[in-house]
Coordinates of C-alpha atoms and ligand atoms in Angstrom, one line a residue:
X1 CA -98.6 -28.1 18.2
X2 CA -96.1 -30.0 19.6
X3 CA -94.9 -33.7 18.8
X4 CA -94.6 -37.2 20.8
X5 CA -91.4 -39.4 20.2
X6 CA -94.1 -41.5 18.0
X7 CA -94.6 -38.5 15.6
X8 CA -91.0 -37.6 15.5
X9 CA -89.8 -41.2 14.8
X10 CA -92.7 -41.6 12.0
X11 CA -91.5 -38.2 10.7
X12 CA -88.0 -39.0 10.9
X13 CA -88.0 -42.6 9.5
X14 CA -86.6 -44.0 12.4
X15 CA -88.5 -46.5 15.0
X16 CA -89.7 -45.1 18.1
X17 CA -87.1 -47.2 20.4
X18 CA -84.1 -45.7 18.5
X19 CA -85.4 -41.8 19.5
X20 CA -85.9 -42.9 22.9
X21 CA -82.5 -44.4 23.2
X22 CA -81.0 -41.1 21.6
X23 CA -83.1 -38.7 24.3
X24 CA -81.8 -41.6 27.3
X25 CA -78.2 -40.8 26.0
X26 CA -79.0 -37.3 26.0
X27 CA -80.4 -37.3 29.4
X28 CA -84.2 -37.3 28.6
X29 CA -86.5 -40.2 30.0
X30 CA -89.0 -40.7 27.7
X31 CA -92.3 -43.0 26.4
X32 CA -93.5 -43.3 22.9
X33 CA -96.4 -40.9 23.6
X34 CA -94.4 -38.1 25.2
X35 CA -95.0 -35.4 24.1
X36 CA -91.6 -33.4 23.2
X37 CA -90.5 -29.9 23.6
X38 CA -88.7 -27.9 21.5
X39 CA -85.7 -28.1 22.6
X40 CA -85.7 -31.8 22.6
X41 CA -86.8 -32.3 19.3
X42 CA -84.0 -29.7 18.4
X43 CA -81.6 -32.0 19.5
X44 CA -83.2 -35.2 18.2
X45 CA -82.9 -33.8 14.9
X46 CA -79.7 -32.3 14.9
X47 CA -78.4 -35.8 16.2
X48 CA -80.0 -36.8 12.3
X49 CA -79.1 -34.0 10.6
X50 CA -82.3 -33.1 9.5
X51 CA -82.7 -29.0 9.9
X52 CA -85.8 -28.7 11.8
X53 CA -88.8 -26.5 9.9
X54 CA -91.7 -25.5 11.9
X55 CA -95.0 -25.1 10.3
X56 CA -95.9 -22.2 10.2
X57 CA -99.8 -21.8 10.6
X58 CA -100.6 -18.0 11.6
X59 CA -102.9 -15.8 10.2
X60 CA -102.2 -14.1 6.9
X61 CA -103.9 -11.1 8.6
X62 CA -100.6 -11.3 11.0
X63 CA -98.3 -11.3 8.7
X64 CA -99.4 -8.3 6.9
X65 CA -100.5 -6.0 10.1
X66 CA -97.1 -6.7 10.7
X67 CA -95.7 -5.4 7.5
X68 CA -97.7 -3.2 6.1
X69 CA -96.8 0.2 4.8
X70 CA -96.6 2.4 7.8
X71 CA -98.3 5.2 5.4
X72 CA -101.2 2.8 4.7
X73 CA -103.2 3.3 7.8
X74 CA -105.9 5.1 5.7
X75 CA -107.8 2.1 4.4
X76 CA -107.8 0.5 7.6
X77 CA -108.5 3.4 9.8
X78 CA -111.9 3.4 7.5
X79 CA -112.4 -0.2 7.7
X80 CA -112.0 -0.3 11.0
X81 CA -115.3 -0.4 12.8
X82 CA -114.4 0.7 16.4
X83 CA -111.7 3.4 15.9
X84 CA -111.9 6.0 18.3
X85 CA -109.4 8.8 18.0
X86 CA -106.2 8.7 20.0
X87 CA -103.9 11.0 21.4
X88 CA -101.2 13.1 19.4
X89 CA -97.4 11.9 19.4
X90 CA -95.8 14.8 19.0
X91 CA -92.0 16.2 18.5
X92 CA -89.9 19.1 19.2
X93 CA -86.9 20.0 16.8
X94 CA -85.0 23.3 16.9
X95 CA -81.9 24.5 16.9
X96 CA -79.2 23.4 19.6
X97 CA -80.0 25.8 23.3
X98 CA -83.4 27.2 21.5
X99 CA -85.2 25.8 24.7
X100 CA -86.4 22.3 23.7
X101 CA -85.4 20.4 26.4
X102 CA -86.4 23.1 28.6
X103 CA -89.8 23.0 27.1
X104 CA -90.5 19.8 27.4
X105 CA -89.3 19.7 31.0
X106 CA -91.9 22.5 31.2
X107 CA -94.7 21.1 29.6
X108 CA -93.9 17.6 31.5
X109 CA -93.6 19.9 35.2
X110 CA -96.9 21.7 34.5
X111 CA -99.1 19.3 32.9
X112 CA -98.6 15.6 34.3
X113 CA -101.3 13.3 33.7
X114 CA -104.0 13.3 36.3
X115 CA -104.5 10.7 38.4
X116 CA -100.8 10.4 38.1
X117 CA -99.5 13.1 39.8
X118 CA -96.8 12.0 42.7
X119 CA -95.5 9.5 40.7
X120 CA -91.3 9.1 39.6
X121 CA -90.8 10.9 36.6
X122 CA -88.9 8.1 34.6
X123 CA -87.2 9.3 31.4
X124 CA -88.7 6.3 29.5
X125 CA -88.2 8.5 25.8
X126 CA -92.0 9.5 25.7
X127 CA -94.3 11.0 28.0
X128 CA -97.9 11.5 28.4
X129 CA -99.6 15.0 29.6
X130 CA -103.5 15.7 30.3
X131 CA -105.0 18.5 29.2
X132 CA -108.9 19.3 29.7
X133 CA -109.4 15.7 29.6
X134 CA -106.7 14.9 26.2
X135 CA -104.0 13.5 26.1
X136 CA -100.8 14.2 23.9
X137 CA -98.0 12.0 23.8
X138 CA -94.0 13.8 23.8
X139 CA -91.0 11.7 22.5
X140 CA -88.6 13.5 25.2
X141 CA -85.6 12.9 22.5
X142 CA -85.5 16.3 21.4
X143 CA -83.7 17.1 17.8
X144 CA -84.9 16.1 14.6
X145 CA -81.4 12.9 14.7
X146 CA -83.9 10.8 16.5
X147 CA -87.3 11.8 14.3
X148 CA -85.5 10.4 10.8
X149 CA -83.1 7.7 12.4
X150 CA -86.5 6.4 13.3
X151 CA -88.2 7.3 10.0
X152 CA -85.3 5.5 7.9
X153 CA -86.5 2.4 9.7
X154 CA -89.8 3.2 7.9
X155 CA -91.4 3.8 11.0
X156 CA -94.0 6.9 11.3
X157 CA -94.5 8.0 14.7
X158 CA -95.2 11.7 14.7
X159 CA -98.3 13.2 14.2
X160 CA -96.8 17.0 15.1
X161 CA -93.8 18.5 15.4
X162 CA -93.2 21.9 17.5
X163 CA -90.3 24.1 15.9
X164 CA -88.8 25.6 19.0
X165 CA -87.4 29.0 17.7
X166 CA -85.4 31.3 20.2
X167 CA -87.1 34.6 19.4
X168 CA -83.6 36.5 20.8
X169 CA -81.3 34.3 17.9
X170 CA -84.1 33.7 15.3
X171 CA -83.8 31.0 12.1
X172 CA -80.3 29.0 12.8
X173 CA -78.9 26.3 10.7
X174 CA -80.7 23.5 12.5
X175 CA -84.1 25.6 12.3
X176 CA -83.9 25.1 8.6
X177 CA -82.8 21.5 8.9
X178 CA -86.0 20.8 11.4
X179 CA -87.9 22.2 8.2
X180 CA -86.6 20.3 5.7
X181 CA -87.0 17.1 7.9
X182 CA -91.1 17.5 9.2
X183 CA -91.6 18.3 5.5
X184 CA -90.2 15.7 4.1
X185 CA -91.9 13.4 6.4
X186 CA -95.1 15.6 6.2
X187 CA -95.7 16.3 9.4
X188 CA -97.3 19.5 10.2
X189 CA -95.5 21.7 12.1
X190 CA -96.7 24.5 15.1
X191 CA -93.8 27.0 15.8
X192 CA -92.9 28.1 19.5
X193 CA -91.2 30.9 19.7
X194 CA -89.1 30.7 22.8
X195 CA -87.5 33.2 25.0
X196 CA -90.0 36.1 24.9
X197 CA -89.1 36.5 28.2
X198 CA -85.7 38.1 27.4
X199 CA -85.5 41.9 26.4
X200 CA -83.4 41.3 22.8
X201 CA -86.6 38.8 22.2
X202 CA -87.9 39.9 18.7
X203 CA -90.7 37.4 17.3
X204 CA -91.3 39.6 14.0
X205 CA -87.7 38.8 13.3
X206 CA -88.7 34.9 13.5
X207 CA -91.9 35.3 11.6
X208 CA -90.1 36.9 8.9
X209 CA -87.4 34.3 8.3
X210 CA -89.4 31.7 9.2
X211 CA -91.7 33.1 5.7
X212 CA -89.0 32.8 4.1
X213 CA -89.0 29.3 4.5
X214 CA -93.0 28.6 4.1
X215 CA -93.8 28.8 7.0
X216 CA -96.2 32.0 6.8
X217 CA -97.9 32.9 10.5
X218 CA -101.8 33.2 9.9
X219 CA -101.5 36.7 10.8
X220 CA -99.9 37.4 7.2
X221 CA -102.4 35.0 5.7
X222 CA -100.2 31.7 6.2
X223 CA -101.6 28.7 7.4
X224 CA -98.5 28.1 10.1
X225 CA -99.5 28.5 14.0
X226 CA -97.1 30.2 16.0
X227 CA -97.3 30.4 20.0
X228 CA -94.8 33.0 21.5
X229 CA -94.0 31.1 25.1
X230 CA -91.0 31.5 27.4
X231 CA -90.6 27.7 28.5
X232 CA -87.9 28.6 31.0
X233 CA -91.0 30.6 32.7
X234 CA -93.9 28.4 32.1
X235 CA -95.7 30.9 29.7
X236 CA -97.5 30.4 27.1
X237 CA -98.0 26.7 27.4
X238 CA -101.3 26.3 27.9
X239 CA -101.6 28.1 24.5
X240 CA -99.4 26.1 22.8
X241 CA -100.7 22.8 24.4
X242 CA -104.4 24.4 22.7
X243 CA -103.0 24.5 19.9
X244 CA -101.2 21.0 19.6
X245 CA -105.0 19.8 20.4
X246 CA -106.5 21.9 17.6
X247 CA -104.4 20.3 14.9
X248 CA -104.5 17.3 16.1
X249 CA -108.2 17.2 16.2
X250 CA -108.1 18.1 12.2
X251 CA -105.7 15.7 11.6
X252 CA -108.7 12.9 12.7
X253 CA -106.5 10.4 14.5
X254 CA -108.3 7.4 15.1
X255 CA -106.7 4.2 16.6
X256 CA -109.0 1.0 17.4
X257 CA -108.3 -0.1 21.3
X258 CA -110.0 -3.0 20.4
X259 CA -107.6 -5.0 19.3
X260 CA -104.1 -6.4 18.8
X261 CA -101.6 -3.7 19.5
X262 CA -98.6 -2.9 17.4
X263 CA -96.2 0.2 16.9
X264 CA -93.1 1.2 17.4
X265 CA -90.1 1.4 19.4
X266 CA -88.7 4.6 20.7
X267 CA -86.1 3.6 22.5
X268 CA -84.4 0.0 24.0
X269 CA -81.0 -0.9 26.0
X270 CA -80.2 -4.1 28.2
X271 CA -80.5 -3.9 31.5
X272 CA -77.9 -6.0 34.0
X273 CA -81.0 -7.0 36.2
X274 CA -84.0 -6.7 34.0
X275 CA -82.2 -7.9 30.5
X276 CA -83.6 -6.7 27.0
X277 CA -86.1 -3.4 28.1
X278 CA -88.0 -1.6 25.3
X279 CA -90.5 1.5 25.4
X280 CA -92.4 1.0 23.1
X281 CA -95.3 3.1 21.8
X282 CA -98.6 1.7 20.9
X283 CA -100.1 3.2 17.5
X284 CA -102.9 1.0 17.4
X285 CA -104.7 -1.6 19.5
X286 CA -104.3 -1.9 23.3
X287 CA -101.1 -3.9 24.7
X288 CA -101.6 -5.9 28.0
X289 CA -99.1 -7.7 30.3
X290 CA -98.4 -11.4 28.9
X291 CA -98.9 -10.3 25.5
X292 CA -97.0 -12.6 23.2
X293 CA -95.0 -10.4 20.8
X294 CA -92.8 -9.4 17.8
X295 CA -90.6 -6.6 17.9
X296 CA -87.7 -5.8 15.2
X297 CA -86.6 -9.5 15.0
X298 CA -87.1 -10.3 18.1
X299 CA -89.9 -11.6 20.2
X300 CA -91.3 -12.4 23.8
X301 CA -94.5 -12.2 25.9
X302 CA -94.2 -8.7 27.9
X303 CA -93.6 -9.4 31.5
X304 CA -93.9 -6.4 32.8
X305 CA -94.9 -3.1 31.8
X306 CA -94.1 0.6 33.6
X307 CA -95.3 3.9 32.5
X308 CA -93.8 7.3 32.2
X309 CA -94.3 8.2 36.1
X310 CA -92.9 4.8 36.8
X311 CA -96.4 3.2 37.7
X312 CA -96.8 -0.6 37.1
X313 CA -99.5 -1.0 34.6
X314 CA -101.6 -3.6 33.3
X315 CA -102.5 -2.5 30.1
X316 CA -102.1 0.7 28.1
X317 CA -103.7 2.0 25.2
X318 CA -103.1 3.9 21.5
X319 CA -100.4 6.5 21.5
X320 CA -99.3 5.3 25.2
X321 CA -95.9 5.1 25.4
X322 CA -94.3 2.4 27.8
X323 CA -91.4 0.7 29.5
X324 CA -92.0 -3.5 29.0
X325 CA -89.7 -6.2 29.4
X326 CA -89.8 -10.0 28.5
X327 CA -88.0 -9.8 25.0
X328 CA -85.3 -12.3 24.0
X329 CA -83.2 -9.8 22.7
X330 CA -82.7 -5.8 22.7
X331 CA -84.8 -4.4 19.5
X332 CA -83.8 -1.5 18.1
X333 CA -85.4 2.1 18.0
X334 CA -87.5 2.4 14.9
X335 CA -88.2 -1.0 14.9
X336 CA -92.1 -1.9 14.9
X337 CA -93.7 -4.5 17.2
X338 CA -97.2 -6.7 16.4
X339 CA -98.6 -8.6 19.2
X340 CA -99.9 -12.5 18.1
X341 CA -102.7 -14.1 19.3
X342 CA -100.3 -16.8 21.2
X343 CA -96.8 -16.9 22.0
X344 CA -95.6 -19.9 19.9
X345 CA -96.9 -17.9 16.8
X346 CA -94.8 -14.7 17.9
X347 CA -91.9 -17.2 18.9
X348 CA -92.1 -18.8 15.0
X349 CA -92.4 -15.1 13.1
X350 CA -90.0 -13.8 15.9
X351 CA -87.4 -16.1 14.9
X352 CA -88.2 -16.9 11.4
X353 CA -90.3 -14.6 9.4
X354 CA -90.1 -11.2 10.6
X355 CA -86.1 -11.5 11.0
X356 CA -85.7 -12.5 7.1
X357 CA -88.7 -10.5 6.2
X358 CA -87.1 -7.7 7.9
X359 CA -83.9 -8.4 6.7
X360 CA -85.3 -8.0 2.7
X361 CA -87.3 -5.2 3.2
X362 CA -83.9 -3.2 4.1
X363 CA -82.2 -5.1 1.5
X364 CA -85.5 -4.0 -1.0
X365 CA -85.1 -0.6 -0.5
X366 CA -81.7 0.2 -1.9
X367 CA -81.0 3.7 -1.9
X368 CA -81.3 5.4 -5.2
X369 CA -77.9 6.6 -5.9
X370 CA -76.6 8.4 -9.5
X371 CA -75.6 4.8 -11.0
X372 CA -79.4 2.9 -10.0
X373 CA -81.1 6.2 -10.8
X374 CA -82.2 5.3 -14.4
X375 CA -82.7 1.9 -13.6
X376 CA -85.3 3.1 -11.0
X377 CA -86.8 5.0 -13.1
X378 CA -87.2 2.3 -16.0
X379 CA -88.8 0.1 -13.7
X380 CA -91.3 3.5 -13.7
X381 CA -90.7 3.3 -9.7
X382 CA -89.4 7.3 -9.7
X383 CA -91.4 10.0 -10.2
X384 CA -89.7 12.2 -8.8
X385 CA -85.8 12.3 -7.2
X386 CA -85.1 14.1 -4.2
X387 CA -81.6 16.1 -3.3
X388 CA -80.3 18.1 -1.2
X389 CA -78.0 20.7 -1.8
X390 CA -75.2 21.9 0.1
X391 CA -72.9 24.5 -0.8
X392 CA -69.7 26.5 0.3
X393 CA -72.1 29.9 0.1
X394 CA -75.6 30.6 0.7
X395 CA -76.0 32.2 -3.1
X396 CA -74.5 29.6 -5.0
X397 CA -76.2 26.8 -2.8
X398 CA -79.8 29.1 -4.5
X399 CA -78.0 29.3 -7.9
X400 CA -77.3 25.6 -7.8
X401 CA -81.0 25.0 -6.6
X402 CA -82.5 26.6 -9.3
X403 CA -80.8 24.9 -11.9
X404 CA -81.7 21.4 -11.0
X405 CA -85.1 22.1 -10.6
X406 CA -85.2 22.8 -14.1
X407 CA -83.9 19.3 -15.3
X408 CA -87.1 17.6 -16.6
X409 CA -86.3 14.6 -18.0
X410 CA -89.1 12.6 -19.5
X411 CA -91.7 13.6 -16.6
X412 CA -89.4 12.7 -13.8
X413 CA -88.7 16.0 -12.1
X414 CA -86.0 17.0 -9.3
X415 CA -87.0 18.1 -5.6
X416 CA -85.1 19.6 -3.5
X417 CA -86.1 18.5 0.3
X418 CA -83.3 20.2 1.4
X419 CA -80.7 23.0 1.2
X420 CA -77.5 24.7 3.7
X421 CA -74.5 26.4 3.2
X422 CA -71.6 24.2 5.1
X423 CA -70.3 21.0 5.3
X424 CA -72.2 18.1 5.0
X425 CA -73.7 17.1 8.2
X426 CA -75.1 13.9 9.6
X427 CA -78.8 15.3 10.0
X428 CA -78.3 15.5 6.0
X429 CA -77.5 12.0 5.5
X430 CA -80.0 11.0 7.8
X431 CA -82.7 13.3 5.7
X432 CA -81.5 11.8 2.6
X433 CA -81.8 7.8 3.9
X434 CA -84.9 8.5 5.4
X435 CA -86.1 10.1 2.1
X436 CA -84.5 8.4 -0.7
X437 CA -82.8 10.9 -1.8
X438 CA -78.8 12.4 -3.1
X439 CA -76.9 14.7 -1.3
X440 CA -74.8 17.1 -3.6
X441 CA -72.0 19.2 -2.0
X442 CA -70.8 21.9 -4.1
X443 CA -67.2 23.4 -2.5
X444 CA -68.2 21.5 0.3
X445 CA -66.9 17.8 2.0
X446 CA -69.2 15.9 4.4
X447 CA -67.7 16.1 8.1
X448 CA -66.2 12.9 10.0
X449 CA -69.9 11.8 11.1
X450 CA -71.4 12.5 7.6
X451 CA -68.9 10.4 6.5
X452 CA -69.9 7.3 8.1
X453 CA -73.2 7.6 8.3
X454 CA -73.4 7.6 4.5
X455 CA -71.2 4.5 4.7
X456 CA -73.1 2.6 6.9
X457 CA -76.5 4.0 5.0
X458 CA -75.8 4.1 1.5
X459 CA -76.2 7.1 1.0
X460 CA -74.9 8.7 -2.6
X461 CA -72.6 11.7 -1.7
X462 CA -72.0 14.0 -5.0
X463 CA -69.0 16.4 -4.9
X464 CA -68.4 19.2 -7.2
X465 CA -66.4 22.3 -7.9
X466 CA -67.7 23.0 -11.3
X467 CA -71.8 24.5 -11.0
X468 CA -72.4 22.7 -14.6
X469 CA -71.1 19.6 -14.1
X470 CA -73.4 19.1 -11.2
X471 CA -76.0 19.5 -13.3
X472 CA -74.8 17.7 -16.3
X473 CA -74.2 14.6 -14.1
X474 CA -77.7 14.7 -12.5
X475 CA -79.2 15.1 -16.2
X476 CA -77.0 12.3 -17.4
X477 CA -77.9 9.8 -14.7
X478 CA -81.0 10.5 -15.4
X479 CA -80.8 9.7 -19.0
X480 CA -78.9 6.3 -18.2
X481 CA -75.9 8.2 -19.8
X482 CA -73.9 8.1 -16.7
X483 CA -70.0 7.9 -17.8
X484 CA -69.1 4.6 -15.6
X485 CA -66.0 5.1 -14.3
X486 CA -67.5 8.2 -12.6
Ligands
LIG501 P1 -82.0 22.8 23.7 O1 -80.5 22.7 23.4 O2 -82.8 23.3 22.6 O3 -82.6 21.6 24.4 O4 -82.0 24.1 24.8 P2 -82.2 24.0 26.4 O5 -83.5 23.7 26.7 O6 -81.1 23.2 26.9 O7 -82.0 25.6 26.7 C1 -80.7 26.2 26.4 C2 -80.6 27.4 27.3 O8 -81.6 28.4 27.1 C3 -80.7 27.0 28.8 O9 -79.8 27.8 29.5 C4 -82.1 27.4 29.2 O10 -82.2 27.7 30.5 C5 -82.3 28.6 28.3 N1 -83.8 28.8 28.0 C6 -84.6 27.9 27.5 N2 -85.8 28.4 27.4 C7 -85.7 29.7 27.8 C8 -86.7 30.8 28.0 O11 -87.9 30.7 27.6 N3 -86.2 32.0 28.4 C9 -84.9 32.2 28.8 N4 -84.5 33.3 29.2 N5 -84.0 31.2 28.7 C10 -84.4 30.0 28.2

């Protein structure tokens, strides 16, 4: 706890009456049995040199809610004695004017959460909609950018993703890119097709590409939903919103409200009246006004807290999204948050702990790239190595495929998460951070935005103009033959 000038002077060596003359000089009356602040002691110690090194007494239990592997909710959902299940976060990717914002503005319009109704929509980056008594949480950023930005921060928010498809333009560029990115982070995926409204509208067309990219309707013995809707009209929504609550309900999601919340943030800016404001979305636990938290590396006790219809609320519970304020600094999307029992434990790990611990665990996950590759792969940490492929031409981006799925070297085989004909985009350097994996362009240069987001993400860009080479250098790499100076 805190520390009187007695304690410091003992702990410092010094007698008592030599502190208290240091805090007169710095402007603090003081007695041998004051008890000091912070602040004070700060400055007592500074004035010695001595670096001051709070003990840090907190539950291991903390420390590891707060950094556990995101994917590890299994053994703890089981453990748990009191989880319940929780609503679905769900996403909606597609390609650029297939209707997503639309749609969500629909399904937001038609379906606000009861009780609620009257309230300010606020565009908060999530929002929560009732349906026969269920809720289901929507991240309002449409695009799949936001989905993996998020995901490279290691954090897993999505349960469900809805591919918005225009059934008038079928399977575009960014269709196939939404694909590559729900798979990759395995999210199961329900496909709207939009638009059926219009008279050029053809949803075989859809189904049919969309097969050729697994994703087989159940009608032709797939196991892919698909939901024809016109969200400019408001059709079809209640089916779709079914649907969201079907899979959800197989996918068993279970959150305990019981206790401590922690999740992740979804979106944050400064405010010039309210300073640092975060929405936050809670994946577990139930988060209540004065709450003394951690979020990213920094910390706070939430002040206030304001829903997605702009309602001042007390508390809110798993998959809720909302607005708080109180932290010390702005966090950053993707960033998780762990409430502590009291706030001088979330003040310590906020400023100590979590920022380092943080800080390694980026460090700690250095990108594979064609010169670590074998070393990974030593250390037996690879089993796989995941690329994506873009090409001048559709064919040879297939021809190039097939041949580096075929290199096998000692039981460490090659995936392909993703493949496009054109330049290399940011959405591909963005898949490959979030997934560990190397992007090859073949004919083919990575865009201005491509160019520094691999920069700033590490991400190994592979350009080629000869089809064997590519291979050759994969192979190589993976054999811990890489010529260096390549
Ligand atoms: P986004 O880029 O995917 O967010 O697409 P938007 O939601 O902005 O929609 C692009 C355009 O398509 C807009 O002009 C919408 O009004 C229109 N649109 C969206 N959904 C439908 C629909 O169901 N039917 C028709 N006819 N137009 C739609």
């Amino acid at each position: 706890e805190s520390l009187s000038v007695g304690e410091l002077a003992n702990k410092l060596g010094r007698e008592p009456s030599e502190i208290i003359k240091k805090l007169f000089l710095l402007g603090v009356m003081a007695t041998i049995n004051q008890e000091l602040d912070k602040d004070a002691i700060e400055l007592i110690c500074a004035e010695y040199d001595v670096e001051v090194e709070e003990e840090i007494r907190i539950d291991v239990t903390d420390l590891e809610i707060y950094f556990e592997d995101p994917d590890s909710d299994e053994d703890e959902a089981e453990s748990a004695t009191e989880a319940i299940e929780r609503p679905p976060v769900v996403t909606i990717m597609g390609h650029v004017d297939h209707g997503k914002t639309t749609l969500l503005d629909s399904i937001r319009d038609t379906k606000v959460t009861q009780g609620e109704a009257g309230g300010i929509t606020q565009h908060i980056g999530a929002y929560q909609i009732e349906s026969n008594g269920k809720k289901i949480t929507f991240l309002d950023t449409p695009g799949h950018a936001a989905f993996t930005t998020m995901r490279a921060r290691g954090a897993k928010v999505t349960d469900l993703t809805i591919l918005v498809v225009a059934a008038d333009d079928g399977v575009m560029p960014q269709t196939v890119e939404a694909i590559s990115h729900a798979k990759a982070a395995e999210v199961p995926i329900i496909v709207a097709v939009n638009k059926m409204d219009k008279p050029s509208a053809n949803p075989d067309r859809v189904m049919q590409e969309l097969t050729e990219h697994g994703l087989v309707p159940e009608a032709w013995g797939g196991d892919t939903i698909f939901v024809p809707i016109s969200a400019l009209k408001g059709e079809g929504i209640d089916q779709l919103i079914e649907m969201i609550l079907l899979v959800a309900e197989v996918g068993e999601l279970k959150a305990d409200p019981k206790v401590r919340a922690k999740g992740t943030v979804i979106e944050a800016q400064l405010d010039r009246g309210r300073g640092a404001v975060a929405t936050l979305l809670v994946q577990d636990g139930t988060l209540h006004v004065g709450d003394p938290i951690v979020v990213g590396n920094t910390y706070g006790r939430v002040r206030a807290m304001i829903n997605d219809v702009g309602r001042r609320v007390k508390e809110v519970g798993p998959s809720a999204p909302v607005e708080i304020t109180g932290l010390s600094n702005v966090p950053q999307a993707g960033d998780r948050f762990v409430v502590f029992k009291d706030e001088k434990t979330a003040r310590q790990i906020g400023e100590t702990r979590a920022g380092e611990a943080i800080q390694e665990q980026r460090t700690e996950k250095a990108r594979v790239t064609l010169d670590n590759l074998f070393e990974q792969m030593k250390e037996g940490e690879m089993k796989e190595i995941n690329l994506i492929v873009k090409a001048d031409v559709q064919g040879t981006v297939e021809a190039m495929a097939a041949s580096l799925m075929k290199i096998d070297v000692e039981g460490v085989n090659v995936k392909i998460i993703h493949t496009g004909a054109g330049a290399i985009n940011e959405s591909d350097i963005s898949l490959a951070a979030a997934s560990n994996a190397i992007v090859i362009g073949f004919n083919v240069r990575p865009d201005v935005n491509a160019k520094r987001a691999a920069d700033e993400e590490g991400v190994d860009v592979r350009l080629h103009r000869v089809i064997y080479k590519v291979v050759e250098e994969i192979e190589s790499a993976m054999k811990g033959l890489l010529d260096p100076e390549f």
